[in-house]
């Protein structure tokens, strides 16, 4: 069975959004995924009209026939051939191992960026896959993109957060604002941790006490090594652990039934 990315490579170029299910029929901020599709299309010069009720119906049908306990879903919309055609792609959800949440993961940096950061366009999928092949991702969970000015923007499929002096930093410009990222920022501010929308520079990496990445399938995944150097003590920090617990507590209220 082909993966989401392999299937996406066979489809016409367009815009997309990716999310996971919870308890088979709930999604985090599903309405915002639809809004992001429309906004991404606008940024590429297309006025997209979505019948979200129909998409929800077809999604429910597809999930009912899919045997996986939980599912990773991609909605892709053709903007080059049969403009407006919608594709639903499903695969079994695979989340990081418990050990990775307890001990953290390793990431690397690479100077690159999205051509249109606010737009989630399918052409970036193949570019990200090419980078993964070049880097050899066996022991690396993610590649972090770095701007020409040296700021860490985001991961190929995640958002990046760095913590220094109890302040949480994440890039506010030049990135795709992830759906999971939004809830993480809300949770952090509710917990009393200041959030600064500024990308940490590569020169500042040695000053970080903690770091983590976020995405639909990862939630909050601790990062304990960047470019083969430990972050802080090299162990998962207390602020990250606090945010992980708070995220799970706030998740149910943010879930939306398909």
XYZ file of C-alpha atoms in Angstrom:
258
model
C 0.000 0.000 0.000
C 1.352 3.414 -0.962
C 1.960 6.094 1.670
C 0.282 9.499 1.668
C 3.346 11.065 0.063
C 3.680 8.358 -2.577
C 0.018 8.727 -3.507
C 0.265 12.521 -3.507
C 3.133 12.320 -6.008
C 0.754 10.688 -8.482
C -1.836 13.471 -8.248
C -1.976 16.853 -10.029
C -0.335 19.776 -8.232
C -2.525 21.793 -5.924
C -3.050 22.454 -2.234
C -3.487 20.037 0.633
C -3.943 19.591 4.335
C -3.074 16.622 6.527
C -4.519 15.572 9.880
C -5.133 12.571 12.102
C -8.277 11.132 13.607
C -8.971 10.699 17.312
C -11.337 7.942 18.417
C -11.980 7.369 14.696
C -14.391 10.271 14.220
C -12.812 13.403 15.707
C -10.233 15.818 14.269
C -8.363 18.718 15.855
C -9.784 21.986 14.450
C -11.216 20.395 11.284
C -12.918 23.627 10.247
C -9.533 25.360 10.271
C -8.150 22.709 7.950
C -10.863 23.641 5.450
C -10.087 27.337 5.910
C -6.395 26.650 5.313
C -7.181 24.879 2.052
C -9.139 27.902 0.846
C -6.448 30.339 1.983
C -3.648 28.281 0.395
C -5.551 28.262 -2.894
C -6.040 32.029 -2.706
C -2.301 32.518 -2.258
C -1.739 30.595 -5.489
C -4.290 32.722 -7.346
C -7.345 30.467 -7.132
C -10.716 31.307 -5.597
C -11.721 27.966 -4.112
C -15.269 27.097 -3.099
C -15.521 24.087 -0.805
C -18.660 22.088 -0.045
C -17.454 21.196 3.429
C -20.623 19.249 4.275
C -20.009 17.004 1.264
C -16.347 16.557 2.191
C -17.325 15.603 5.733
C -19.839 13.078 4.382
C -17.345 11.471 2.008
C -14.718 11.455 4.726
C -17.062 9.646 7.107
C -17.794 7.074 4.393
C -14.102 6.522 3.657
C -13.192 6.160 7.321
C -16.045 3.713 7.900
C -14.516 1.430 5.261
C -10.949 1.863 6.494
C -9.835 -0.808 8.930
C -7.163 1.121 10.863
C -7.836 1.997 14.491
C -6.741 5.598 13.853
C -6.065 7.231 10.523
C -3.805 9.830 8.945
C -5.831 11.740 6.354
C -4.820 14.061 3.522
C -7.216 16.221 1.536
C -5.643 17.270 -1.763
C -7.247 19.640 -4.251
C -6.252 19.799 -7.912
C -5.385 23.331 -9.062
C -3.669 22.461 -12.349
C -5.709 19.957 -14.394
C -9.316 19.364 -13.346
C -9.338 22.389 -11.072
C -11.346 21.833 -7.925
C -11.199 18.021 -7.953
C -10.812 16.747 -4.398
C -8.850 13.662 -3.381
C -9.098 11.962 0.006
C -6.057 9.858 0.913
C -5.972 7.641 3.997
C -3.259 5.634 5.695
C -2.934 3.947 9.057
C -1.703 6.382 11.694
C 1.768 5.737 13.057
C 2.901 7.874 15.968
C 6.370 8.086 17.557
C 7.337 5.350 19.987
C 6.827 5.934 23.704
C 10.603 5.870 24.137
C 10.935 8.890 21.825
C 8.526 10.901 23.973
C 10.425 9.896 27.110
C 13.958 10.424 25.780
C 13.480 12.855 22.902
C 14.589 12.676 19.277
C 17.424 14.001 17.138
C 16.974 16.573 14.364
C 19.266 18.367 11.943
C 19.187 21.787 10.288
C 19.388 22.692 6.613
C 19.313 26.065 4.872
C 16.067 26.066 2.870
C 12.540 27.478 3.025
C 9.115 27.196 1.462
C 8.634 29.313 -1.648
C 5.206 30.385 -0.400
C 5.327 29.812 3.369
C 1.651 30.470 4.100
C 0.410 28.124 1.358
C 0.343 24.363 1.847
C 1.092 23.333 -1.729
C 1.605 19.745 -2.886
C 4.821 20.544 -4.772
C 6.571 20.893 -1.397
C 5.827 17.240 -0.561
C 8.162 15.884 -3.237
C 10.811 18.459 -2.324
C 10.665 17.400 1.333
C 10.901 13.731 0.364
C 13.972 14.491 -1.731
C 15.630 16.196 1.248
C 14.877 13.188 3.443
C 16.513 10.887 0.910
C 19.559 13.128 0.678
C 19.955 13.427 4.436
C 19.384 9.741 5.177
C 16.811 10.029 7.946
C 17.317 6.670 9.681
C 18.456 8.130 13.019
C 16.997 11.595 12.444
C 13.356 12.401 13.145
C 13.195 15.707 11.286
C 15.074 18.282 9.219
C 14.630 21.873 10.395
C 14.611 24.545 7.694
C 16.847 27.569 8.295
C 16.394 30.954 6.631
C 19.141 32.874 4.853
C 19.372 34.987 8.022
C 20.064 31.900 10.128
C 16.663 31.609 11.835
C 15.129 28.193 12.371
C 11.777 28.342 10.588
C 10.071 24.958 10.831
C 10.542 21.292 10.074
C 9.746 19.602 6.793
C 6.538 18.319 8.380
C 6.459 20.038 11.763
C 6.761 23.303 13.662
C 9.762 23.935 15.899
C 9.844 25.401 19.419
C 12.919 26.321 21.437
C 12.944 27.204 25.146
C 15.388 29.588 26.810
C 15.011 31.193 30.257
C 11.433 29.805 30.448
C 10.450 31.707 27.286
C 9.152 29.622 24.371
C 10.289 30.708 20.914
C 8.801 29.719 17.573
C 9.052 31.446 14.201
C 6.119 33.747 13.461
C 6.965 34.593 9.856
C 8.167 32.541 6.911
C 6.454 29.411 8.199
C 3.268 27.465 7.704
C 1.315 28.000 10.945
C 0.417 24.441 11.889
C -2.956 23.490 13.336
C -1.335 21.587 16.222
C 1.010 24.542 16.736
C -1.989 26.782 17.438
C -3.201 24.613 20.325
C 0.322 24.291 21.713
C 0.714 28.078 21.822
C -2.664 28.425 23.556
C -1.723 25.760 26.095
C 1.674 27.353 26.762
C 0.171 30.776 27.403
C -2.519 29.306 29.670
C 0.246 27.585 31.642
C 1.979 30.940 32.132
C 4.904 30.511 29.767
C 5.627 33.531 27.523
C 5.598 32.724 23.813
C 7.715 34.853 21.494
C 7.030 34.554 17.773
C 10.645 34.709 16.680
C 12.740 31.966 15.194
C 15.748 30.911 17.229
C 18.954 31.366 15.231
C 21.447 28.572 14.738
C 23.941 30.638 16.772
C 21.519 30.493 19.721
C 21.070 26.724 19.741
C 23.667 26.304 22.460
C 21.617 28.580 24.736
C 18.464 26.450 24.588
C 17.457 24.485 27.656
C 14.721 22.525 25.843
C 13.209 22.102 22.396
C 10.373 20.221 20.744
C 8.548 19.816 17.447
C 4.819 19.594 16.839
C 2.618 18.078 14.154
C -0.659 16.206 13.816
C 0.918 12.776 14.255
C 3.630 13.816 16.731
C 1.641 16.148 19.035
C 4.492 17.523 21.222
C 7.658 15.530 20.571
C 10.749 16.481 22.613
C 13.989 17.249 20.775
C 17.105 16.431 22.790
C 19.737 16.623 20.053
C 20.220 19.108 17.196
C 23.006 18.591 14.666
C 24.404 15.846 16.894
C 24.732 18.216 19.868
C 22.609 17.907 23.021
C 19.894 20.437 23.768
C 20.392 21.621 27.344
C 21.172 18.575 29.482
C 20.295 16.264 26.619
C 17.190 15.079 28.464
C 13.506 15.941 28.118
C 12.914 19.119 30.132
C 10.235 19.916 32.692
C 8.563 22.646 30.627
C 8.167 20.292 27.684
C 6.719 17.643 29.991
C 4.290 20.191 31.449
C 3.144 21.194 27.974
C 2.686 17.566 26.921
C 0.352 16.947 29.858
C -1.546 20.219 29.335
C -1.894 19.528 25.601
C -3.582 16.194 26.243
C -5.908 17.746 28.825
C -6.963 20.498 26.420
C -7.187 18.286 23.358
C -10.702 16.937 23.918
C -12.210 20.428 24.062
C -10.553 21.331 20.747
C -11.613 18.196 18.866
C -14.311 18.523 16.234
C -16.531 15.664 15.086
C -16.211 14.881 11.394
